[in-house]
Amino acid sequence: MKNFIKKTALIVTLAASIIPASYAQKRVEILNVSYDPTREFYQELNPIFIKQWREQTGQELTIRQSHGGAGKQARSVIDGLEADVVTLALAYDIDAIGEKTGKIAPDWQSQLANNSSPYTSTIVFLVRKGNPKGIKDWDDLVKPGVSVITPNPKTSGGARWNYLAAWGYAENKYGSAEEAEKFVTQLYKNVPVLDSGARGSTNTFVQRGIGDVFLSWENEAFLAVNELGPDKFEIIVPSVSILAEPPVTVVTGNAERRGTVDVSKAYLDFLYTAEGQSLAAKHYYRPTYPNLVDPKLLKNFPTVTTFTIDEAFGGWQQAQKAHFSDGGFFDKIYQR
């Protein structure tokens, strides 16, 4: 009997030794710092992951969310907001966090598939029912009397995608950066207000009724149509747009200190599972692995001709320096 007790105690001790120390806590909390349009997606995904984590580890997990313009969110993390993970609108903002805090490794984009982007999106036009201004493509946005709603590229990741989509279209069509600059300058002359984030611009267009066309993340446009009805808004797909790749990563410096590395990694890995990919598609993000998703969900997405940030601008570092840093093209354009 004594030997049996000793053996049992040994087994229990060994079992305890192979459970990660972070699971020994009965409760754990992580903070996901994200950008504006992901609210509804993560509100649905989080409880599903929490349940799965509890079943796998016995640990009670709380996931807190923070949303805002991507640039502003990145600045908050740089200034000390203790994010365990960031799920932002563009790679440059995550690079900036890593460079200024040392809490994210330089090779973070190689740690998850598709450059750490579990879903993609693009930029489309949201117009009012009947499309009273006859907006079909980018050239229509620079016409006199057309009011364009888009956020501020200084604070919003979505706004930077909007801006670069317009610039890339114009440079390809008109053949030079000089012509693209003229085109984008005229476009911003038609912008009556610059909100700090994409959701703010959605509210300006949808709730306040300002503007003729809203340059929108595809998922935001679908959300507006579905919530308020196809009798109020229409989605216009331009002839060409940009492939938006919103990336995710663990803020390792914070997660290591807080003992949340394992759960943070598992949380981001979950985005690449069939369940995570299906939820992304349900919320109108284009899944990285469409083969994992019910084809019925994929029928929502129109065919769009896209170019990438690397193809048109040489990557985010070059695009940020040329267009959005102090004294860049956007400052020159908006001061005219």
CSV table of N, CA and C in Angstrom, one decimal, residues 92-207:
chain,number,residue,atom,x,y,z
A,92,TYR,N,3.9,48.3,-40.5
A,92,TYR,CA,4.7,49.3,-40.1
A,92,TYR,C,4.5,49.7,-38.6
A,93,ASP,N,3.3,49.7,-38.2
A,93,ASP,CA,3.0,50.1,-36.8
A,93,ASP,C,3.5,49.0,-35.8
A,94,ILE,N,3.5,47.8,-36.2
A,94,ILE,CA,4.1,46.7,-35.3
A,94,ILE,C,5.6,46.9,-35.3
A,95,ASP,N,6.2,47.2,-36.5
A,95,ASP,CA,7.7,47.4,-36.5
A,95,ASP,C,8.0,48.6,-35.6
A,96,ALA,N,7.2,49.6,-35.6
A,96,ALA,CA,7.5,50.8,-34.8
A,96,ALA,C,7.5,50.4,-33.3
A,97,ILE,N,6.6,49.6,-32.9
A,97,ILE,CA,6.5,49.1,-31.5
A,97,ILE,C,7.8,48.4,-31.1
A,98,GLY,N,8.2,47.5,-32.0
A,98,GLY,CA,9.4,46.7,-31.8
A,98,GLY,C,10.7,47.6,-31.7
A,99,GLU,N,10.8,48.6,-32.7
A,99,GLU,CA,12.0,49.4,-32.7
A,99,GLU,C,12.1,50.3,-31.5
A,100,LYS,N,10.9,50.8,-31.0
A,100,LYS,CA,11.0,51.8,-29.9
A,100,LYS,C,10.9,51.2,-28.5
A,101,THR,N,10.5,50.0,-28.4
A,101,THR,CA,10.4,49.3,-27.1
A,101,THR,C,11.3,48.1,-26.9
A,102,GLY,N,11.7,47.5,-28.0
A,102,GLY,CA,12.4,46.3,-27.9
A,102,GLY,C,11.6,45.1,-27.5
A,103,LYS,N,10.3,45.2,-27.4
A,103,LYS,CA,9.4,44.1,-26.9
A,103,LYS,C,9.0,43.2,-28.0
A,104,ILE,N,9.3,43.5,-29.3
A,104,ILE,CA,8.9,42.6,-30.4
A,104,ILE,C,10.1,42.4,-31.2
A,105,ALA,N,10.4,41.1,-31.5
A,105,ALA,CA,11.6,40.8,-32.3
A,105,ALA,C,11.5,41.3,-33.7
A,106,PRO,N,12.6,41.7,-34.3
A,106,PRO,CA,12.6,42.2,-35.7
A,106,PRO,C,12.0,41.2,-36.7
A,107,ASP,N,12.2,39.9,-36.4
A,107,ASP,CA,11.7,38.9,-37.4
A,107,ASP,C,10.3,38.4,-37.1
A,108,TRP,N,9.5,39.3,-36.4
A,108,TRP,CA,8.1,38.9,-35.9
A,108,TRP,C,7.2,38.4,-37.1
A,109,GLN,N,7.4,38.9,-38.3
A,109,GLN,CA,6.5,38.5,-39.4
A,109,GLN,C,6.8,37.1,-39.9
A,110,SER,N,7.9,36.6,-39.5
A,110,SER,CA,8.2,35.2,-40.0
A,110,SER,C,7.7,34.1,-39.0
A,111,GLN,N,7.1,34.6,-37.9
A,111,GLN,CA,6.7,33.6,-36.8
A,111,GLN,C,5.3,33.0,-37.0
A,112,LEU,N,4.5,33.6,-37.9
A,112,LEU,CA,3.2,33.1,-38.3
A,112,LEU,C,3.0,33.1,-39.8
A,113,ALA,N,2.1,32.3,-40.3
A,113,ALA,CA,1.9,32.2,-41.8
A,113,ALA,C,1.5,33.5,-42.4
A,114,ASN,N,1.8,33.6,-43.7
A,114,ASN,CA,1.3,34.7,-44.5
A,114,ASN,C,1.8,36.1,-44.0
A,115,ASN,N,3.1,36.1,-43.6
A,115,ASN,CA,3.6,37.3,-43.0
A,115,ASN,C,2.9,37.8,-41.7
A,116,SER,N,2.4,36.8,-41.0
A,116,SER,CA,1.7,37.0,-39.7
A,116,SER,C,0.3,37.7,-40.0
A,117,SER,N,-0.3,37.5,-41.2
A,117,SER,CA,-1.6,38.0,-41.5
A,117,SER,C,-2.6,36.9,-41.6
A,118,PRO,N,-3.4,36.6,-40.6
A,118,PRO,CA,-4.3,35.5,-40.7
A,118,PRO,C,-5.5,35.8,-41.6
A,119,TYR,N,-5.7,37.0,-42.0
A,119,TYR,CA,-6.8,37.4,-42.9
A,119,TYR,C,-6.3,38.7,-43.7
A,120,THR,N,-7.0,38.9,-44.8
A,120,THR,CA,-6.6,40.1,-45.6
A,120,THR,C,-7.9,40.9,-45.8
A,121,SER,N,-7.8,42.0,-46.5
A,121,SER,CA,-8.9,42.8,-46.8
A,121,SER,C,-8.5,43.7,-48.0
A,122,THR,N,-9.4,44.6,-48.4
A,122,THR,CA,-9.1,45.5,-49.5
A,122,THR,C,-9.9,46.8,-49.3
A,123,ILE,N,-9.7,47.8,-50.1
A,123,ILE,CA,-10.4,49.0,-50.0
A,123,ILE,C,-11.5,49.1,-51.1
A,124,VAL,N,-12.7,49.4,-50.7
A,124,VAL,CA,-13.8,49.5,-51.6
A,124,VAL,C,-14.5,50.9,-51.3
A,125,PHE,N,-15.5,51.2,-52.1
A,125,PHE,CA,-16.3,52.5,-51.9
A,125,PHE,C,-17.7,52.1,-51.4
A,126,LEU,N,-18.1,52.8,-50.4
A,126,LEU,CA,-19.5,52.7,-49.9
A,126,LEU,C,-20.2,54.0,-50.3
A,127,VAL,N,-21.3,53.8,-51.0
A,127,VAL,CA,-22.1,55.0,-51.5
A,127,VAL,C,-23.5,54.8,-51.1
A,128,ARG,N,-24.2,55.9,-51.2
A,128,ARG,CA,-25.6,55.9,-50.8
A,128,ARG,C,-26.5,55.2,-51.8
A,129,LYS,N,-27.6,54.6,-51.4
A,129,LYS,CA,-28.5,53.9,-52.3
A,129,LYS,C,-28.8,54.7,-53.6
A,130,GLY,N,-28.6,54.0,-54.7
A,130,GLY,CA,-28.8,54.6,-56.0
A,130,GLY,C,-27.6,55.3,-56.6
A,131,ASN,N,-26.5,55.4,-55.7
A,131,ASN,CA,-25.3,56.0,-56.2
A,131,ASN,C,-25.5,57.3,-56.9
A,132,PRO,N,-26.1,58.3,-56.2
A,132,PRO,CA,-26.5,59.6,-56.9
A,132,PRO,C,-25.4,60.3,-57.6
A,133,LYS,N,-24.2,60.2,-57.2
A,133,LYS,CA,-23.1,60.8,-57.9
A,133,LYS,C,-22.4,60.0,-59.0
A,134,GLY,N,-23.0,58.8,-59.2
A,134,GLY,CA,-22.5,57.9,-60.3
A,134,GLY,C,-21.0,57.5,-60.1
A,135,ILE,N,-20.6,57.2,-58.9
A,135,ILE,CA,-19.2,56.9,-58.6
A,135,ILE,C,-18.9,55.4,-59.0
A,136,LYS,N,-18.0,55.2,-59.9
A,136,LYS,CA,-17.6,53.9,-60.3
A,136,LYS,C,-16.2,53.5,-60.1
A,137,ASP,N,-15.3,54.5,-60.1
A,137,ASP,CA,-13.8,54.2,-60.0
A,137,ASP,C,-13.1,55.4,-59.3
A,138,TRP,N,-11.8,55.3,-59.1
A,138,TRP,CA,-11.1,56.3,-58.4
A,138,TRP,C,-11.2,57.7,-59.1
A,139,ASP,N,-11.2,57.8,-60.4
A,139,ASP,CA,-11.3,59.1,-61.1
A,139,ASP,C,-12.5,59.9,-60.7
A,140,ASP,N,-13.6,59.2,-60.3
A,140,ASP,CA,-14.8,59.9,-59.9
A,140,ASP,C,-14.6,60.6,-58.5
A,141,LEU,N,-13.6,60.2,-57.8
A,141,LEU,CA,-13.4,60.8,-56.4
A,141,LEU,C,-12.8,62.2,-56.5
A,142,VAL,N,-12.2,62.6,-57.6
A,142,VAL,CA,-11.6,63.9,-57.7
A,142,VAL,C,-12.4,64.9,-58.5
A,143,LYS,N,-13.7,64.5,-58.8
A,143,LYS,CA,-14.5,65.4,-59.5
A,143,LYS,C,-15.1,66.5,-58.6
A,144,PRO,N,-15.3,67.7,-59.1
A,144,PRO,CA,-15.9,68.8,-58.3
A,144,PRO,C,-17.2,68.3,-57.7
A,145,GLY,N,-17.5,68.7,-56.5
A,145,GLY,CA,-18.8,68.4,-55.9
A,145,GLY,C,-19.0,67.0,-55.3
A,146,VAL,N,-17.9,66.2,-55.4
A,146,VAL,CA,-17.9,64.8,-54.7
A,146,VAL,C,-17.3,64.9,-53.4
A,147,SER,N,-18.0,64.6,-52.3
A,147,SER,CA,-17.5,64.7,-51.0
A,147,SER,C,-17.0,63.3,-50.5
A,148,VAL,N,-15.7,63.2,-50.2
A,148,VAL,CA,-15.1,61.9,-49.9
A,148,VAL,C,-14.8,61.8,-48.4
A,149,ILE,N,-15.2,60.7,-47.8
A,149,ILE,CA,-15.0,60.4,-46.4
A,149,ILE,C,-13.8,59.4,-46.2
A,150,THR,N,-12.8,59.8,-45.5
A,150,THR,CA,-11.7,58.9,-45.2
A,150,THR,C,-11.0,59.4,-44.0
A,151,PRO,N,-10.5,58.5,-43.1
A,151,PRO,CA,-9.8,58.9,-41.9
A,151,PRO,C,-8.5,59.6,-42.1
A,152,ASN,N,-7.8,60.0,-41.0
A,152,ASN,CA,-6.5,60.6,-41.1
A,152,ASN,C,-5.4,59.6,-41.1
A,153,PRO,N,-4.6,59.7,-42.2
A,153,PRO,CA,-3.5,58.7,-42.3
A,153,PRO,C,-2.4,58.8,-41.2
A,154,LYS,N,-2.4,59.9,-40.5
A,154,LYS,CA,-1.5,60.0,-39.4
A,154,LYS,C,-1.9,59.2,-38.2
A,155,THR,N,-3.1,58.8,-38.1
A,155,THR,CA,-3.6,58.1,-36.9
A,155,THR,C,-4.3,56.8,-37.3
A,156,SER,N,-4.7,56.6,-38.5
A,156,SER,CA,-5.5,55.4,-38.9
A,156,SER,C,-4.7,54.6,-39.9
A,157,GLY,N,-4.6,53.3,-39.6
A,157,GLY,CA,-4.0,52.4,-40.6
A,157,GLY,C,-4.9,52.2,-41.8
A,158,GLY,N,-6.2,52.1,-41.6
A,158,GLY,CA,-7.1,52.0,-42.8
A,158,GLY,C,-6.9,53.2,-43.7
A,159,ALA,N,-6.7,54.4,-43.1
A,159,ALA,CA,-6.6,55.6,-43.9
A,159,ALA,C,-5.3,55.5,-44.8
A,160,ARG,N,-4.2,54.9,-44.3
A,160,ARG,CA,-3.0,54.8,-45.0
A,160,ARG,C,-3.2,53.8,-46.2
A,161,TRP,N,-4.0,52.8,-46.0
A,161,TRP,CA,-4.3,51.9,-47.1
A,161,TRP,C,-5.1,52.6,-48.1
A,162,ASN,N,-6.1,53.4,-47.7
A,162,ASN,CA,-6.9,54.2,-48.6
A,162,ASN,C,-6.1,55.1,-49.5
A,163,TYR,N,-5.2,55.8,-48.8
A,163,TYR,CA,-4.3,56.8,-49.5
A,163,TYR,C,-3.4,56.1,-50.5
A,164,LEU,N,-2.8,55.0,-50.1
A,164,LEU,CA,-1.9,54.3,-51.0
A,164,LEU,C,-2.6,53.6,-52.1
A,165,ALA,N,-3.9,53.1,-51.9
A,165,ALA,CA,-4.7,52.6,-53.0
A,165,ALA,C,-4.9,53.6,-54.1
A,166,ALA,N,-5.3,54.8,-53.6
A,166,ALA,CA,-5.5,55.9,-54.6
A,166,ALA,C,-4.2,56.3,-55.3
A,167,TRP,N,-3.1,56.4,-54.6
A,167,TRP,CA,-1.9,56.8,-55.2
A,167,TRP,C,-1.4,55.7,-56.2
A,168,GLY,N,-1.5,54.4,-55.8
A,168,GLY,CA,-1.1,53.4,-56.7
A,168,GLY,C,-1.9,53.3,-58.0
A,169,TYR,N,-3.2,53.5,-57.8
A,169,TYR,CA,-4.1,53.6,-59.0
A,169,TYR,C,-3.6,54.7,-59.9
A,170,ALA,N,-3.4,55.9,-59.4
A,170,ALA,CA,-3.1,57.0,-60.2
A,170,ALA,C,-1.7,56.9,-60.8
A,171,GLU,N,-0.7,56.4,-60.1
A,171,GLU,CA,0.6,56.3,-60.6
A,171,GLU,C,0.6,55.3,-61.8
A,172,ASN,N,-0.1,54.2,-61.6
A,172,ASN,CA,-0.2,53.2,-62.7
A,172,ASN,C,-0.9,53.8,-63.9
A,173,LYS,N,-2.0,54.5,-63.7
A,173,LYS,CA,-2.8,55.0,-64.8
A,173,LYS,C,-2.1,56.2,-65.5
A,174,TYR,N,-1.6,57.1,-64.8
A,174,TYR,CA,-1.1,58.3,-65.4
A,174,TYR,C,0.5,58.3,-65.5
A,175,GLY,N,1.1,57.3,-65.0
A,175,GLY,CA,2.5,57.1,-65.4
A,175,GLY,C,3.6,57.7,-64.6
A,176,SER,N,3.3,58.5,-63.6
A,176,SER,CA,4.4,59.1,-62.8
A,176,SER,C,4.0,59.4,-61.4
A,177,ALA,N,4.9,59.6,-60.5
A,177,ALA,CA,4.6,60.0,-59.1
A,177,ALA,C,4.1,61.4,-59.1
A,178,GLU,N,4.6,62.2,-60.0
A,178,GLU,CA,4.1,63.6,-60.0
A,178,GLU,C,2.6,63.7,-60.3
A,179,GLU,N,2.1,62.9,-61.3
A,179,GLU,CA,0.7,62.8,-61.6
A,179,GLU,C,-0.1,62.2,-60.5
A,180,ALA,N,0.5,61.2,-59.8
A,180,ALA,CA,-0.2,60.6,-58.7
A,180,ALA,C,-0.3,61.6,-57.5
A,181,GLU,N,0.7,62.4,-57.3
A,181,GLU,CA,0.6,63.4,-56.3
A,181,GLU,C,-0.5,64.4,-56.6
A,182,LYS,N,-0.6,64.9,-57.8
A,182,LYS,CA,-1.7,65.8,-58.2
A,182,LYS,C,-3.0,65.2,-58.0
A,183,PHE,N,-3.2,63.9,-58.3
A,183,PHE,CA,-4.4,63.2,-58.2
A,183,PHE,C,-4.8,63.1,-56.7
A,184,VAL,N,-3.9,62.7,-55.9
A,184,VAL,CA,-4.2,62.5,-54.5
A,184,VAL,C,-4.5,63.8,-53.8
A,185,THR,N,-3.7,64.9,-54.2
A,185,THR,CA,-4.0,66.2,-53.7
A,185,THR,C,-5.4,66.6,-54.0
A,186,GLN,N,-5.9,66.4,-55.2
A,186,GLN,CA,-7.3,66.8,-55.6
A,186,GLN,C,-8.3,65.9,-54.8
A,187,LEU,N,-8.0,64.7,-54.6
A,187,LEU,CA,-8.9,63.8,-53.8
A,187,LEU,C,-9.0,64.4,-52.4
A,188,TYR,N,-7.9,64.8,-51.7
A,188,TYR,CA,-8.0,65.3,-50.3
A,188,TYR,C,-8.7,66.6,-50.3
A,189,LYS,N,-8.7,67.4,-51.4
A,189,LYS,CA,-9.5,68.6,-51.4
A,189,LYS,C,-11.0,68.3,-51.3
A,190,ASN,N,-11.4,67.1,-51.6
A,190,ASN,CA,-12.8,66.7,-51.6
A,190,ASN,C,-13.1,66.1,-50.2
A,191,VAL,N,-12.2,66.0,-49.3
A,191,VAL,CA,-12.4,65.4,-48.0
A,191,VAL,C,-12.8,66.5,-47.0
A,192,PRO,N,-14.0,66.5,-46.5
A,192,PRO,CA,-14.5,67.6,-45.6
A,192,PRO,C,-14.0,67.4,-44.1
A,193,VAL,N,-13.7,66.2,-43.7
A,193,VAL,CA,-13.3,66.0,-42.3
A,193,VAL,C,-12.4,64.7,-42.2
A,194,LEU,N,-11.4,64.8,-41.4
A,194,LEU,CA,-10.5,63.6,-41.2
A,194,LEU,C,-10.7,63.1,-39.7
A,195,ASP,N,-11.5,62.0,-39.6
A,195,ASP,CA,-11.6,61.3,-38.3
A,195,ASP,C,-10.3,60.6,-38.0
A,196,SER,N,-10.1,60.2,-36.7
A,196,SER,CA,-8.9,59.6,-36.3
A,196,SER,C,-8.8,58.1,-36.6
A,197,GLY,N,-10.0,57.5,-36.8
A,197,GLY,CA,-10.0,56.1,-37.2
A,197,GLY,C,-11.1,55.7,-38.1
A,198,ALA,N,-11.0,54.4,-38.6
A,198,ALA,CA,-11.9,54.0,-39.6
A,198,ALA,C,-13.4,53.9,-39.1
A,199,ARG,N,-13.5,53.5,-37.8
A,199,ARG,CA,-14.9,53.4,-37.3
A,199,ARG,C,-15.5,54.8,-37.1
A,200,GLY,N,-14.7,55.8,-36.8
A,200,GLY,CA,-15.2,57.2,-36.7
A,200,GLY,C,-15.6,57.7,-38.0
A,201,SER,N,-14.9,57.3,-39.1
A,201,SER,CA,-15.3,57.7,-40.5
A,201,SER,C,-16.6,57.0,-40.9
A,202,THR,N,-16.7,55.8,-40.5
A,202,THR,CA,-17.9,55.0,-40.8
A,202,THR,C,-19.1,55.8,-40.2
A,203,ASN,N,-19.0,56.2,-38.9
A,203,ASN,CA,-20.1,56.9,-38.2
A,203,ASN,C,-20.3,58.2,-38.9
A,204,THR,N,-19.3,58.9,-39.4
A,204,THR,CA,-19.5,60.2,-40.0
A,204,THR,C,-20.3,60.0,-41.3
A,205,PHE,N,-20.0,59.0,-42.1
A,205,PHE,CA,-20.7,58.7,-43.3
A,205,PHE,C,-22.1,58.1,-43.1
A,206,VAL,N,-22.2,57.1,-42.2
A,206,VAL,CA,-23.4,56.4,-42.0
A,206,VAL,C,-24.4,57.1,-41.1
A,207,GLN,N,-23.9,57.5,-39.9
A,207,GLN,CA,-24.8,58.0,-38.9
A,207,GLN,C,-25.0,59.5,-39.1
